[in-house]
C-alpha cells in the first residue's frame, strides 16, 4: 500500500487538471475526456512511467468503467429515443456490422489486417456511448434532436456489440446453458424495470427523498446496491459485467425519472464524474501501449486503416438520417458515431485471453480506438454546422 498514496495523488491531480485546462483556451475547447486519456498516456508506463494501471489503481479504473456505463444507462430517456430514433439506430447498427464483416473478411483475406473477422467487425461496429454522453452533456446537446438521435445510435452501438460478445464470443458454458442464462438475465432486468416504473407512482420515492439529506444517504446506497447486484448477476451468468452496469443504470433511471429524482442524479453525478469516471479514462490512457504504433512494419498503416474503417463503418448509416438531420450536422454525426474505445479494449482483451487474437494485433486495434476518442470528437465539434454532405 505504500505506493498507492503517491499514485492516487498523481491521478487526482490529473483529474483536477484536465477540466481546468479545458477552461483555459478562449476559442476551441477540447473535450475533458480526451484530455484525461491523453494525460493518462503521459503518466503511464509506456511514456514517463509515473504510474501503472495495476493493482488498486487498476481496480479503481474498472470501477470507473462500470460506473460510467451505469451513468450512461441512467441518462437514456426511452420516451425520447423510442420510435424513429431507435429504429434508425437499430437499422444503422445492423448496416455497420454487415459492412464491418465484409471489410474485415476482405482485409484478412489479403493479409493486410490479420485479425479474426468477427472479433474485429464487432469491435469496429461499436460506439462509445460512455464517452459521448459527457461530451454531449457538456456542450448542451443531450436534449436537442441531434443529441437524441446520436444517443439512440450510440446506445444501440454499445448494447448491440455487448449482446454479440456475450452470446458468441465469451460463452463460459454450453450454448444452450449460456442462452438460458442470457434469457434469465433479461427476464430479471425486465422485472426490475417494471418494478421501477411502478415505484414512481408510490410513496416510496417521497420517503427516500426525506432521507436524501441525512448521513445515511439511503437513495444513493440503494442505487449503488442495484448497480453491484446487476454487475454480479452478469458475471455469475457468464456475461460481460458492462451489460450489468448498463442495465442497472436503465433500471435506476426508470425509477427516479422526473423532478423528484433530480437531486439523486446530482449526487450520483458527483460520485461518477467527480471521482470514479475520470479515473477510468486516465487508467485507459495509462494502458495504451504507444509502442504498438511501430511494433510491426505495417502497424502505422494498419492503425490508420482501422481508424478510417471506424468512420466508414459507423458513419455510413448517417445516410439514413438525411431526412431528420440538417446537412450541416451529418458529417459531425458520423464522426461522433465512430468514436469508440471501451468495448474495443474489452473485445481485444477477450481475443487475447481466449487465444483468438495475438497481443500485437490487439494493441493495433486498441490504438485505432484510442485515435478515435482523441481525434473524432474534436473533428465532430469543429465540423458541426460547417460541413455539408452531398446528399
C-alpha positions in Angstrom: 0.0 0.0 0.0 3.0 2.3 0.3 3.0 3.4 -3.3 -0.7 4.0 -3.6 -0.9 7.4 -1.9 1.6 8.9 -4.4 -0.1 7.3 -7.4 -3.5 8.3 -6.2 -2.3 11.8 -5.6 -1.0 12.0 -9.2 -4.2 10.7 -10.6 -6.3 13.0 -8.5 -4.1 15.9 -9.7 -4.6 14.8 -13.4 -8.4 14.5 -12.8 -8.4 18.1 -11.5 -6.0 19.4 -14.2 -8.0 18.1 -17.2 -11.2 20.2 -16.7 -9.0 23.2 -15.7 -7.1 23.0 -19.0 -10.4 22.9 -20.9 -11.3 26.3 -19.4 -8.1 28.0 -20.5 -8.5 28.4 -24.3 -10.8 31.2 -25.2 -11.6 29.7 -28.6 -11.9 25.9 -29.1 -12.1 23.7 -26.0 -11.0 20.1 -26.0 -13.4 17.5 -24.5 -12.4 16.8 -21.0 -12.3 13.0 -21.5 -9.9 13.4 -24.4 -7.5 15.3 -22.1 -7.9 12.7 -19.3 -6.9 9.9 -21.7 -4.0 11.9 -23.2 -2.7 12.8 -19.7 -3.1 9.2 -18.7 -0.9 8.2 -21.6 1.8 10.6 -20.5 2.0 9.4 -16.9 1.6 5.8 -17.8 4.2 3.1 -18.0 4.7 3.5 -21.8 5.8 7.1 -21.6 7.0 8.7 -18.4 6.2 5.6 -16.2 5.0 7.6 -13.2 2.1 5.3 -12.5 0.8 1.9 -13.6 -2.7 0.6 -14.3 -2.4 -2.4 -12.0 -3.4 -3.4 -8.5 -5.5 -0.9 -6.6 -5.3 1.7 -9.5 -6.5 -0.9 -12.0 -9.4 -1.8 -9.7 -10.4 1.8 -9.4 -10.3 2.0 -13.2 -12.6 -1.0 -13.5 -15.0 0.5 -11.0 -14.9 3.7 -13.0 -15.9 1.7 -16.2 -18.9 0.1 -14.5 -20.0 3.4 -13.0 -19.6 5.1 -16.4 -21.9 2.6 -18.1 -24.3 2.9 -15.1 -24.5 6.6 -15.6 -24.9 6.1 -19.3 -27.9 3.8 -18.7 -29.2 6.3 -16.2 -29.2 9.2 -18.7 -31.0 7.3 -21.5 -34.5 8.7 -21.9 -36.5 6.0 -23.6 -39.5 8.3 -24.0 -37.3 10.4 -26.3 -35.4 7.8 -28.3 -38.3 5.3 -28.8 -39.9 5.3 -32.3 -38.0 6.7 -35.2 -34.6 7.5 -33.4 -34.5 3.9 -32.0 -35.5 2.2 -35.3 -32.9 4.3 -37.2 -30.3 3.3 -34.7 -31.0 -0.4 -34.9 -31.0 -0.3 -38.7 -27.9 1.7 -38.8 -26.0 -0.6 -36.5 -27.0 -3.7 -38.5 -25.7 -2.0 -41.6 -22.5 -1.1 -39.7 -22.0 -4.7 -38.5 -22.6 -6.1 -42.0 -20.2 -3.6 -43.7 -17.6 -4.3 -40.9 -17.8 -8.0 -41.5 -17.3 -7.6 -45.3 -14.4 -5.3 -44.8 -12.6 -7.5 -42.3 -13.1 -10.6 -44.4 -11.5 -8.8 -47.3 -8.6 -7.3 -45.4 -8.0 -10.5 -43.6 -8.1 -12.4 -46.9 -5.4 -10.2 -48.5 -3.3 -10.3 -45.3 -3.3 -6.6 -44.6 -5.2 -6.8 -41.2 -4.8 -10.3 -39.8 -7.3 -10.4 -37.0 -10.3 -12.7 -36.5 -13.0 -11.1 -38.8 -15.9 -11.5 -36.3 -13.9 -10.0 -33.4 -12.7 -7.1 -35.5 -16.1 -6.5 -37.1 -17.9 -6.3 -33.7 -15.2 -4.0 -32.3 -15.4 -1.7 -35.3 -19.2 -1.5 -35.1 -19.2 -0.1 -31.6 -19.9 3.4 -30.4 -18.5 4.7 -27.1 -21.8 6.0 -25.5 -20.0 6.4 -22.2 -17.5 8.8 -23.9 -20.0 10.7 -26.0 -22.6 11.2 -23.2 -20.3 13.5 -21.1 -19.2 15.4 -24.2 -22.8 16.0 -25.4 -23.8 16.9 -21.9 -21.0 19.5 -21.5 -22.0 21.1 -24.9 -25.7 21.2 -24.1 -26.7 18.8 -26.9 -28.3 16.0 -24.9 -31.8 17.5 -25.2 -31.6 18.5 -28.8 -32.8 16.5 -31.8 -29.2 16.0 -32.8 -28.4 14.7 -29.3 -31.5 12.4 -29.2 -30.7 10.6 -32.4 -27.0 10.4 -31.5 -27.7 8.9 -28.1 -30.0 6.4 -29.6 -27.4 5.4 -32.2 -24.7 5.2 -29.6 -26.9 3.2 -27.2 -27.5 0.6 -29.9 -23.9 0.8 -30.9 -22.9 0.0 -27.3 -25.6 -2.6 -26.4 -25.6 -4.5 -29.7 -21.9 -5.4 -29.6 -22.3 -6.3 -25.9 -25.0 -8.8 -26.8 -22.9 -10.3 -29.6 -19.8 -10.7 -27.5 -21.8 -12.1 -24.6 -23.7 -14.6 -26.8 -21.0 -15.6 -29.2 -17.5 -14.6 -28.1 -17.4 -15.3 -24.3 -19.7 -18.1 -23.5 -18.5 -19.9 -20.4 -21.0 -22.7 -20.6 -22.6 -24.8 -23.4 -24.6 -22.8 -26.0 -27.9 -23.9 -24.5 -27.0 -23.1 -20.9 -25.4 -19.8 -21.9 -28.6 -18.8 -23.8 -30.7 -19.7 -20.8 -28.5 -17.6 -18.6 -28.8 -14.7 -21.1 -32.6 -15.0 -21.2 -32.8 -15.3 -17.4 -30.8 -12.1 -17.0 -33.1 -10.3 -19.5 -36.2 -11.5 -17.6 -34.7 -10.3 -14.3 -33.9 -7.0 -15.9 -37.5 -6.6 -17.3 -39.0 -7.5 -14.0 -36.8 -4.9 -12.3 -37.7 -2.3 -15.0 -41.4 -3.0 -14.4 -41.0 -2.6 -10.7 -39.0 0.6 -11.2 -41.8 2.1 -13.3 -44.4 1.2 -10.7 -42.2 2.6 -8.0 -42.6 6.0 -9.4 -46.3 6.1 -8.6 -45.9 5.1 -5.0 -44.9 6.9 -1.8 -41.5 5.1 -1.9 -39.8 7.9 -3.7 -41.1 10.6 -1.3 -39.9 8.5 1.6 -36.5 8.2 0.0 -36.4 11.9 -0.6 -36.7 12.6 3.1 -33.5 10.6 3.7 -31.6 12.4 0.9 -30.0 14.9 3.2 -29.3 12.6 6.1 -26.0 10.9 6.8 -27.5 7.6 5.8 -27.9 8.7 2.1 -30.3 5.8 1.6 -31.2 6.5 -2.0 -27.6 6.7 -3.1 -26.8 3.5 -1.3 -29.8 1.7 -2.9 -28.5 2.9 -6.4 -25.0 1.5 -5.6 -26.6 -1.8 -4.4 -28.6 -2.1 -7.6 -25.5 -1.5 -9.7 -23.4 -4.0 -7.9 -26.3 -6.5 -7.9 -26.7 -6.4 -11.7 -22.9 -6.5 -12.3 -22.7 -9.5 -10.0 -25.6 -11.2 -11.8 -24.0 -10.5 -15.2 -20.7 -12.0 -14.0 -22.4 -15.0 -12.5 -24.3 -15.7 -15.7 -21.1 -15.6 -17.8 -22.0 -12.2 -19.4 -19.8 -9.1 -19.5 -20.1 -7.0 -16.4 -20.6 -3.9 -18.6 -24.1 -5.3 -19.5 -24.9 -5.5 -15.8 -23.8 -1.9 -15.1 -25.6 -0.6 -18.2 -28.8 -2.4 -17.2 -28.6 -1.2 -13.6 -28.4 2.4 -14.9 -31.5 1.9 -17.0 -33.5 0.4 -14.1 -32.5 3.2 -11.7 -33.2 5.8 -14.4 -36.7 4.5 -14.8 -37.3 4.6 -11.1 -36.1 8.2 -10.5 -37.4 9.8 -13.7 -38.9 13.2 -13.0 -38.3 16.2 -10.8 -38.1 14.1 -7.7 -35.0 12.3 -8.9 -33.0 15.4 -9.9 -31.3 15.7 -6.5 -30.4 12.0 -6.6 -29.0 12.3 -10.1 -26.8 15.2 -8.9 -25.4 13.1 -6.1 -24.7 10.2 -8.5 -23.1 12.7 -10.9 -20.8 13.8 -8.2 -19.7 10.3 -7.4 -19.3 9.3 -11.0 -18.0 12.3 -12.9 -16.2 13.8 -9.9 -14.4 10.6 -8.7 -14.6 7.2 -10.4 -15.2 8.0 -14.1 -12.2 10.3 -14.6 -10.0 7.6 -13.1 -11.3 5.1 -15.7 -10.3 7.5 -18.6 -6.9 8.2 -17.0 -6.3 4.5 -16.5 -7.4 3.8 -20.1 -4.7 6.2 -21.2 -2.1 4.5 -19.0 -3.0 1.1 -20.5 -2.4 2.4 -24.0 0.7 0.7 -25.5 2.0 3.5 -27.7 4.8 1.2 -28.9 2.2 -0.7 -30.8 2.3 2.1 -33.4 5.7 0.8 -34.5 5.5 -2.8 -33.3 5.4 -4.2 -36.8 6.3 -2.6 -40.1 2.7 -2.1 -41.2 1.4 -1.1 -37.8 1.0 2.7 -38.6 -0.7 1.8 -41.8 -3.0 -0.7 -40.1 -3.9 1.8 -37.3 -4.7 4.5 -40.0 -6.7 2.0 -42.0 -8.7 0.8 -38.9 -9.3 4.4 -37.9 -10.7 5.1 -41.4 -12.8 2.0 -41.3 -14.3 3.2 -38.0 -15.5 6.3 -39.7 -16.8 4.4 -42.8 -18.5 1.6 -40.8 -20.2 3.8 -38.2 -20.5 6.8 -40.4 -22.2 5.1 -43.3 -25.6 4.8 -41.6 -25.8 8.6 -41.5 -27.3 8.3 -44.9 -30.5 7.1 -43.2 -30.6 10.3 -41.1 -30.6 12.7 -44.1 -34.3 13.4 -43.5 -34.0 14.0 -39.8 -30.7 15.9 -39.5 -29.8 19.1 -41.3 -27.0 18.6 -43.8 -24.6 20.7 -41.7 -24.8 18.1 -38.8 -24.5 14.9 -40.7 -20.7 14.7 -41.0 -20.4 15.6 -37.3 -22.9 12.9 -36.5 -20.7 10.4 -38.5 -17.5 11.3 -36.5 -19.3 11.2 -33.2 -20.8 7.7 -34.1 -17.3 6.5 -35.0 -15.9 7.3 -31.5 -15.1 4.1 -29.7 -12.7 2.7 -27.2 -14.1 0.9 -24.1 -15.7 -2.0 -26.0 -12.7 -2.2 -28.4 -10.5 -2.7 -25.3 -12.9 -5.3 -23.9 -13.2 -7.2 -27.2 -9.4 -7.1 -27.7 -8.8 -8.5 -24.2 -11.3 -11.3 -24.8 -9.5 -12.1 -28.0 -6.1 -12.2 -26.4 -7.2 -14.2 -23.3 -9.0 -16.7 -25.5 -6.1 -17.1 -27.8 -8.1 -15.9 -30.8 -6.0 -12.7 -31.3 -2.3 -12.1 -30.9 -1.3 -9.4 -28.4 0.3 -7.2 -31.1 -2.9 -7.3 -33.2 -5.0 -6.4 -30.2 -2.7 -3.4 -29.5 -3.2 -2.2 -33.0 -6.9 -2.5 -32.8 -6.9 -0.6 -29.4 -4.6 2.0 -31.0 -7.3 2.7 -33.6 -9.9 3.0 -30.8 -7.6 5.4 -29.0 -7.2 7.5 -32.1 -10.9 7.7 -32.4 -11.5 9.1 -29.0 -8.6 11.5 -29.2 -9.5 12.8 -32.7 -13.0 12.2 -33.8 -14.9 14.2 -31.0 -12.7 17.1 -31.8 -13.4 16.9 -35.5 -17.1 16.4 -34.8 -17.2 19.6 -32.7 -15.3 21.6 -35.3 -17.3 20.3 -38.2 -20.8 20.6 -36.7 -22.6 23.3 -38.5 -19.9 23.7 -41.1 -19.7 20.6 -43.3 -22.4 19.9 -45.9 -22.7 16.3 -47.3 -23.5 15.8 -51.0 -26.8 14.1 -50.3 
